[in-house]
PDB file of C-alpha atoms in Angstrom:
ATOM      1  CA  MET A   1      -0.027   0.036  -0.024  1.00 58.00           C
ATOM      2  CA  PRO A   2       1.642   3.282  -0.993  1.00 65.00           C
ATOM      3  CA  LYS A   3       1.999   6.225   1.435  1.00 82.00           C
ATOM      4  CA  THR A   4      -1.084   8.429   1.678  1.00 90.00           C
ATOM      5  CA  PHE A   5      -1.202  12.097   1.294  1.00 93.00           C
ATOM      6  CA  THR A   6      -3.573  14.914   1.814  1.00 95.00           C
ATOM      7  CA  ASP A   7      -4.285  17.341  -1.087  1.00 95.00           C
ATOM      8  CA  GLN A   8      -2.244  19.929   0.839  1.00 95.00           C
ATOM      9  CA  GLU A   9       0.592  17.496   1.217  1.00 96.00           C
ATOM     10  CA  LEU A  10       0.470  16.544  -2.422  1.00 95.00           C
ATOM     11  CA  VAL A  11       1.101  19.977  -3.589  1.00 95.00           C
ATOM     12  CA  ASP A  12       3.478  20.981  -0.927  1.00 96.00           C
ATOM     13  CA  GLY A  13       5.516  17.827  -1.710  1.00 95.00           C
ATOM     14  CA  LEU A  14       5.586  18.262  -5.476  1.00 95.00           C
ATOM     15  CA  LEU A  15       6.700  21.905  -4.891  1.00 95.00           C
ATOM     16  CA  THR A  16       9.876  20.663  -3.157  1.00 94.00           C
ATOM     17  CA  LYS A  17      10.722  18.786  -6.433  1.00 91.00           C
ATOM     18  CA  ASP A  18      12.281  16.212  -4.284  1.00 93.00           C
ATOM     19  CA  GLU A  19      12.756  13.120  -6.619  1.00 92.00           C
ATOM     20  CA  ARG A  20      11.992  10.401  -4.092  1.00 93.00           C
ATOM     21  CA  LEU A  21       8.932  12.364  -2.781  1.00 94.00           C
ATOM     22  CA  THR A  22       7.660  13.000  -6.274  1.00 94.00           C
ATOM     23  CA  ARG A  23       7.796   9.209  -7.094  1.00 93.00           C
ATOM     24  CA  ALA A  24       5.921   8.484  -3.888  1.00 94.00           C
ATOM     25  CA  ILE A  25       3.203  11.017  -4.790  1.00 95.00           C
ATOM     26  CA  VAL A  26       2.869   9.696  -8.515  1.00 94.00           C
ATOM     27  CA  GLN A  27       2.534   6.157  -7.044  1.00 94.00           C
ATOM     28  CA  PHE A  28      -0.226   7.270  -4.692  1.00 95.00           C
ATOM     29  CA  LEU A  29      -2.066   9.095  -7.506  1.00 95.00           C
ATOM     30  CA  TYR A  30      -1.694   5.973  -9.607  1.00 93.00           C
ATOM     31  CA  HIS A  31      -3.489   3.881  -6.759  1.00 93.00           C
ATOM     32  CA  GLN A  32      -6.188   6.600  -6.510  1.00 94.00           C
ATOM     33  CA  CYS A  33      -6.784   7.488 -10.016  1.00 94.00           C
ATOM     34  CA  GLN A  34      -5.942   4.488 -12.350  1.00 92.00           C
ATOM     35  CA  LYS A  35      -9.118   2.465 -11.901  1.00 94.00           C
ATOM     36  CA  PRO A  36     -11.447   5.462 -12.559  1.00 95.00           C
ATOM     37  CA  ILE A  37      -9.509   6.461 -15.656  1.00 95.00           C
ATOM     38  CA  THR A  38      -9.474   2.854 -16.890  1.00 95.00           C
ATOM     39  CA  ARG A  39     -13.203   2.713 -16.456  1.00 94.00           C
ATOM     40  CA  LEU A  40     -13.634   5.989 -18.313  1.00 94.00           C
ATOM     41  CA  VAL A  41     -11.520   4.724 -21.279  1.00 94.00           C
ATOM     42  CA  THR A  42     -12.843   1.053 -21.410  1.00 93.00           C
ATOM     43  CA  ARG A  43     -16.433   2.239 -21.524  1.00 92.00           C
ATOM     44  CA  GLN A  44     -15.860   4.708 -24.220  1.00 89.00           C
ATOM     45  CA  HIS A  45     -14.237   2.757 -27.154  1.00 86.00           C
ATOM     46  CA  GLY A  46     -10.734   2.431 -25.558  1.00 88.00           C
ATOM     47  CA  ASP A  47      -8.692  -0.378 -23.994  1.00 90.00           C
ATOM     48  CA  GLU A  48      -6.278  -0.732 -20.970  1.00 90.00           C
ATOM     49  CA  ASP A  49      -3.236   0.361 -22.945  1.00 90.00           C
ATOM     50  CA  ASN A  50      -5.144   3.680 -23.988  1.00 90.00           C
ATOM     51  CA  ALA A  51      -6.049   4.108 -20.337  1.00 92.00           C
ATOM     52  CA  ASN A  52      -2.382   3.778 -19.219  1.00 91.00           C
ATOM     53  CA  ASP A  53      -1.207   6.199 -21.782  1.00 91.00           C
ATOM     54  CA  LEU A  54      -3.860   8.630 -20.756  1.00 93.00           C
ATOM     55  CA  PHE A  55      -2.993   8.273 -17.117  1.00 94.00           C
ATOM     56  CA  GLN A  56       0.578   9.064 -17.834  1.00 92.00           C
ATOM     57  CA  ASP A  57      -0.288  12.130 -19.858  1.00 93.00           C
ATOM     58  CA  VAL A  58      -2.728  13.593 -17.255  1.00 95.00           C
ATOM     59  CA  ILE A  59      -0.127  13.009 -14.288  1.00 94.00           C
ATOM     60  CA  LEU A  60       2.560  14.783 -16.370  1.00 94.00           C
ATOM     61  CA  ILE A  61      -0.045  17.654 -16.961  1.00 94.00           C
ATOM     62  CA  PHE A  62      -0.701  17.838 -13.211  1.00 96.00           C
ATOM     63  CA  LEU A  63       2.770  17.794 -12.131  1.00 95.00           C
ATOM     64  CA  GLN A  64       3.645  20.566 -14.627  1.00 94.00           C
ATOM     65  CA  ASN A  65       0.601  22.619 -13.604  1.00 94.00           C
ATOM     66  CA  VAL A  66       1.704  22.415 -10.029  1.00 95.00           C
ATOM     67  CA  TRP A  67       5.193  23.453 -10.798  1.00 94.00           C
ATOM     68  CA  ASP A  68       4.254  26.167 -13.051  1.00 94.00           C
ATOM     69  CA  GLY A  69       1.744  27.590 -10.419  1.00 93.00           C
ATOM     70  CA  LYS A  70      -1.278  26.841 -12.752  1.00 93.00           C
ATOM     71  CA  TYR A  71      -2.817  24.715 -10.200  1.00 93.00           C
ATOM     72  CA  GLN A  72      -4.332  26.059  -7.076  1.00 91.00           C
ATOM     73  CA  LEU A  73      -5.947  24.102  -4.244  1.00 92.00           C
ATOM     74  CA  ARG A  74      -9.640  24.508  -3.914  1.00 90.00           C
ATOM     75  CA  SER A  75     -11.740  23.355  -0.866  1.00 88.00           C
ATOM     76  CA  ASP A  76     -14.614  22.026  -3.284  1.00 90.00           C
ATOM     77  CA  THR A  77     -12.435  20.181  -5.670  1.00 92.00           C
ATOM     78  CA  LYS A  78     -10.088  17.314  -4.751  1.00 95.00           C
ATOM     79  CA  VAL A  79      -6.862  16.765  -6.561  1.00 96.00           C
ATOM     80  CA  THR A  80      -8.152  13.421  -7.795  1.00 95.00           C
ATOM     81  CA  THR A  81     -11.270  15.095  -9.098  1.00 95.00           C
ATOM     82  CA  TYR A  82      -9.151  17.601 -10.976  1.00 95.00           C
ATOM     83  CA  ILE A  83      -7.043  14.944 -12.360  1.00 96.00           C
ATOM     84  CA  TYR A  84     -10.094  12.877 -13.651  1.00 95.00           C
ATOM     85  CA  GLY A  85     -11.437  16.103 -15.227  1.00 95.00           C
ATOM     86  CA  ILE A  86      -8.112  16.382 -17.234  1.00 95.00           C
ATOM     87  CA  ALA A  87      -8.378  12.817 -18.393  1.00 95.00           C
ATOM     88  CA  GLN A  88     -11.996  13.101 -19.323  1.00 94.00           C
ATOM     89  CA  THR A  89     -11.269  16.146 -21.557  1.00 93.00           C
ATOM     90  CA  LYS A  90      -8.290  14.578 -23.171  1.00 93.00           C
ATOM     91  CA  TRP A  91     -10.146  11.321 -23.921  1.00 92.00           C
ATOM     92  CA  LEU A  92     -13.126  13.021 -25.384  1.00 91.00           C
ATOM     93  CA  ARG A  93     -10.717  14.963 -27.541  1.00 90.00           C
ATOM     94  CA  GLU A  94      -9.116  11.754 -28.594  1.00 88.00           C
ATOM     95  CA  LEU A  95     -12.444  10.257 -29.523  1.00 87.00           C
ATOM     96  CA  GLU A  96     -13.207  13.277 -31.675  1.00 87.00           C
ATOM     97  CA  LEU A  97      -9.811  12.983 -33.401  1.00 84.00           C
ATOM     98  CA  ARG A  98     -10.509   9.305 -34.069  1.00 78.00           C
ATOM     99  CA  LYS A  99     -13.974  10.195 -35.478  1.00 80.00           C
ATOM    100  CA  ASN A 100     -12.349  12.682 -37.710  1.00 78.00           C
ATOM    101  CA  ARG A 101      -9.865  10.330 -38.970  1.00 72.00           C
ATOM    102  CA  THR A 102     -12.419   7.613 -39.640  1.00 68.00           C
ATOM    103  CA  ALA A 103     -14.515  10.179 -41.562  1.00 69.00           C
ATOM    104  CA  ARG A 104     -11.395  11.241 -43.526  1.00 66.00           C
ATOM    105  CA  PHE A 105     -10.686   7.489 -44.463  1.00 65.00           C
ATOM    106  CA  GLU A 106     -14.347   7.009 -45.582  1.00 65.00           C
ATOM    107  CA  ARG A 107     -14.294  10.117 -47.628  1.00 66.00           C
ATOM    108  CA  TYR A 108     -11.021   8.916 -49.261  1.00 61.00           C
ATOM    109  CA  ASP A 109     -12.517   5.408 -49.954  1.00 62.00           C
ATOM    110  CA  ARG A 110     -15.649   7.216 -51.583  1.00 63.00           C
ATOM    111  CA  GLU A 111     -13.466   9.422 -53.673  1.00 57.00           C
ATOM    112  CA  GLN A 112     -11.469   6.427 -54.983  1.00 55.00           C
ATOM    113  CA  SER A 113     -14.589   4.612 -55.842  1.00 57.00           C
ATOM    114  CA  MET A 114     -15.729   7.474 -57.885  1.00 56.00           C
ATOM    115  CA  LEU A 115     -12.555   7.265 -60.062  1.00 49.00           C
ATOM    116  CA  PRO A 116     -12.558   3.905 -61.728  1.00 49.00           C
ATOM    117  CA  ASP A 117      -9.845   4.891 -64.262  1.00 51.00           C
ATOM    118  CA  THR A 118      -7.454   5.698 -61.412  1.00 52.00           C
ATOM    119  CA  PRO A 119      -5.236   2.738 -60.465  1.00 56.00           C
ATOM    120  CA  THR A 120      -5.740   1.645 -56.748  1.00 57.00           C
ATOM    121  CA  PRO A 121      -2.638   0.821 -54.722  1.00 59.00           C
ATOM    122  CA  GLU A 122      -3.459  -2.753 -55.072  1.00 58.00           C
ATOM    123  CA  GLN A 123      -3.587  -2.503 -58.857  1.00 57.00           C
ATOM    124  CA  LEU A 124      -0.124  -0.617 -58.850  1.00 53.00           C
ATOM    125  CA  TYR A 125       1.134  -3.389 -56.691  1.00 55.00           C
ATOM    126  CA  LEU A 126      -0.153  -6.324 -58.658  1.00 53.00           C
ATOM    127  CA  ASN A 127      -0.906  -5.352 -62.285  1.00 51.00           C
ATOM    128  CA  ALA A 128       1.127  -7.763 -64.316  1.00 47.00           C
ATOM    129  CA  GLU A 129       1.219  -5.507 -67.269  1.00 48.00           C
ATOM    130  CA  GLU A 130       2.833  -2.694 -65.340  1.00 53.00           C
ATOM    131  CA  VAL A 131       4.930  -4.868 -63.060  1.00 54.00           C
ATOM    132  CA  GLU A 132       8.258  -3.224 -63.884  1.00 60.00           C
ATOM    133  CA  SER A 133       7.218   0.352 -63.699  1.00 64.00           C
ATOM    134  CA  ALA A 134       5.271  -0.621 -60.505  1.00 65.00           C
ATOM    135  CA  TRP A 135       8.245  -2.163 -58.802  1.00 70.00           C
ATOM    136  CA  ALA A 136      10.457   0.810 -59.835  1.00 73.00           C
ATOM    137  CA  VAL A 137       7.995   3.177 -58.027  1.00 74.00           C
ATOM    138  CA  PHE A 138       7.359   0.749 -55.134  1.00 77.00           C
ATOM    139  CA  ASN A 139      11.132   0.423 -54.305  1.00 80.00           C
ATOM    140  CA  GLN A 140      11.380   4.201 -53.998  1.00 82.00           C
ATOM    141  CA  LEU A 141       8.983   4.077 -51.067  1.00 84.00           C
ATOM    142  CA  SER A 142      10.314   4.218 -47.469  1.00 86.00           C
ATOM    143  CA  ASP A 143      11.161   0.998 -45.860  1.00 87.00           C
ATOM    144  CA  ARG A 144       8.254   1.139 -43.490  1.00 87.00           C
ATOM    145  CA  CYS A 145       5.726   1.911 -46.293  1.00 89.00           C
ATOM    146  CA  ARG A 146       6.931  -1.099 -48.333  1.00 86.00           C
ATOM    147  CA  GLU A 147       6.712  -3.303 -45.194  1.00 89.00           C
ATOM    148  CA  LEU A 148       3.195  -2.199 -44.528  1.00 89.00           C
ATOM    149  CA  LEU A 149       1.835  -2.215 -48.052  1.00 87.00           C
ATOM    150  CA  THR A 150       3.302  -5.678 -48.611  1.00 85.00           C
ATOM    151  CA  ALA A 151       1.820  -7.013 -45.399  1.00 86.00           C
ATOM    152  CA  PHE A 152      -1.591  -5.639 -46.405  1.00 85.00           C
ATOM    153  CA  TYR A 153      -1.700  -6.381 -50.131  1.00 80.00           C
ATOM    154  CA  ARG A 154       0.539  -9.410 -50.422  1.00 80.00           C
ATOM    155  CA  ASP A 155       0.189 -11.014 -47.137  1.00 82.00           C
ATOM    156  CA  HIS A 156      -3.530  -9.918 -46.493  1.00 84.00           C
ATOM    157  CA  LEU A 157      -2.902  -9.106 -42.929  1.00 86.00           C
ATOM    158  CA  THR A 158      -5.580  -7.326 -40.833  1.00 88.00           C
ATOM    159  CA  MET A 159      -4.822  -3.696 -39.557  1.00 86.00           C
ATOM    160  CA  GLU A 160      -4.588  -5.214 -36.201  1.00 88.00           C
ATOM    161  CA  GLN A 161      -1.982  -7.726 -37.213  1.00 89.00           C
ATOM    162  CA  ILE A 162      -0.072  -5.138 -38.985  1.00 90.00           C
ATOM    163  CA  ALA A 163      -0.092  -2.904 -36.112  1.00 88.00           C
ATOM    164  CA  ASP A 164       1.229  -5.730 -33.918  1.00 88.00           C
ATOM    165  CA  GLU A 165       4.044  -6.829 -36.466  1.00 88.00           C
ATOM    166  CA  LEU A 166       5.366  -3.240 -37.195  1.00 88.00           C
ATOM    167  CA  GLY A 167       5.051  -1.989 -33.706  1.00 87.00           C
ATOM    168  CA  LEU A 168       2.438   0.736 -34.497  1.00 88.00           C
ATOM    169  CA  GLY A 169       0.468   0.203 -31.299  1.00 85.00           C
ATOM    170  CA  THR A 170      -3.270   0.209 -32.587  1.00 86.00           C
ATOM    171  CA  ALA A 171      -5.140  -0.756 -35.759  1.00 84.00           C
ATOM    172  CA  ASP A 172      -6.057   3.138 -36.096  1.00 84.00           C
ATOM    173  CA  ASN A 173      -2.321   3.932 -36.115  1.00 86.00           C
ATOM    174  CA  ALA A 174      -1.809   1.301 -38.818  1.00 86.00           C
ATOM    175  CA  LYS A 175      -4.621   2.853 -40.890  1.00 87.00           C
ATOM    176  CA  THR A 176      -3.209   6.252 -40.562  1.00 86.00           C
ATOM    177  CA  ARG A 177       0.234   5.037 -41.692  1.00 88.00           C
ATOM    178  CA  LYS A 178      -1.354   3.092 -44.543  1.00 88.00           C
ATOM    179  CA  TYR A 179      -3.186   6.216 -45.689  1.00 85.00           C
ATOM    180  CA  ARG A 180       0.052   8.151 -45.650  1.00 87.00           C
ATOM    181  CA  CYS A 181       1.893   5.466 -47.617  1.00 88.00           C
ATOM    182  CA  ILE A 182      -0.855   5.246 -50.369  1.00 85.00           C
ATOM    183  CA  GLN A 183      -0.505   9.044 -50.671  1.00 85.00           C
ATOM    184  CA  GLU A 184       3.450   8.755 -50.952  1.00 85.00           C
ATOM    185  CA  LEU A 185       2.916   5.884 -53.443  1.00 82.00           C
ATOM    186  CA  LYS A 186       0.506   7.911 -55.718  1.00 82.00           C
ATOM    187  CA  LYS A 187       2.833  10.869 -55.645  1.00 82.00           C
ATOM    188  CA  LEU A 188       5.711   8.766 -56.703  1.00 80.00           C
ATOM    189  CA  THR A 189       3.592   7.193 -59.464  1.00 76.00           C
ATOM    190  CA  ASN A 190       2.552  10.590 -60.711  1.00 76.00           C
ATOM    191  CA  LEU A 191       6.096  11.670 -60.895  1.00 74.00           C
ATOM    192  CA  TRP A 192       7.101   8.451 -62.625  1.00 69.00           C
ATOM    193  CA  ASN A 193       4.380   8.802 -65.200  1.00 68.00           C
ATOM    194  CA  ASP A 194       5.376  12.390 -65.996  1.00 66.00           C
ATOM    195  CA  GLN A 195       8.894  11.380 -66.802  1.00 62.00           C
ATOM    196  CA  PRO A 196       9.544  11.343 -70.665  1.00 56.00           C
ATOM    197  CA  THR A 197      11.550   8.099 -70.495  1.00 48.00           C
ATOM    198  CA  LYS A 198      11.298   5.535 -67.740  1.00 46.00           C
ATOM    199  CA  LYS A 199      13.919   2.878 -67.131  1.00 45.00           C
ATOM    200  CA  PRO A 200      12.581   0.503 -64.466  1.00 45.00           C
ATOM    201  CA  ASN A 201      14.851  -0.383 -61.437  1.00 47.00           C
ATOM    202  CA  THR A 202      13.918  -3.692 -60.073  1.00 40.00           C
ATOM    203  CA  THR A 203      16.752  -3.927 -57.625  1.00 43.00           C
ATOM    204  CA  GLY A 204      14.509  -4.748 -54.681  1.00 42.00           C
ATOM    205  CA  LEU A 205      12.225  -7.186 -56.394  1.00 36.00           C
ATOM    206  CA  SER A 206      13.722 -10.281 -54.834  1.00 37.00           C
ATOM    207  CA  ALA A 207      13.557  -8.851 -51.432  1.00 38.00           C
ATOM    208  CA  ILE A 208       9.689  -8.883 -51.267  1.00 37.00           C
TER     209      ILE A 208
END
């Protein structure tokens, strides 16, 4: 059981900036706040990893606010309530960002479906008639993009599997990275198509 602190002791202890005392205070706050924050996140489209990340973020914000003089003790608001409020605000903001990212992906997919003459990334990757030029373009991508697109289009891995294999954390992160890689691939393809003469470079063909 970690040492307990009153709200006044928490603030006074942090203001000393004593490393050992600060660690004890953080441990106490973890014991007090982790379960409520985990419930907040897991009940609203998150998991325990998200909750742990959020807890670390809000504790850092609280510490910095105390050290910067932005936090003042109030008799009607406990420190734990203040920290939970920060967590709630940050998590709602994260959910809004996720919603916007999802909408952006859906809008991108709709736009692609309206352009049947525009080759999709999968077609660029697999089209046998253009395999040489496709490889030349593909080999100009960053290593991470080549790994991700290969995992998705050739190996047919899910976003969750790709996130795990490439260390991207979550499926949403993998989707964001895939979107950026697709944009990079299209940009390189347009540059390639604009060249008056093209000599394919298949150096990396055997590596995939």
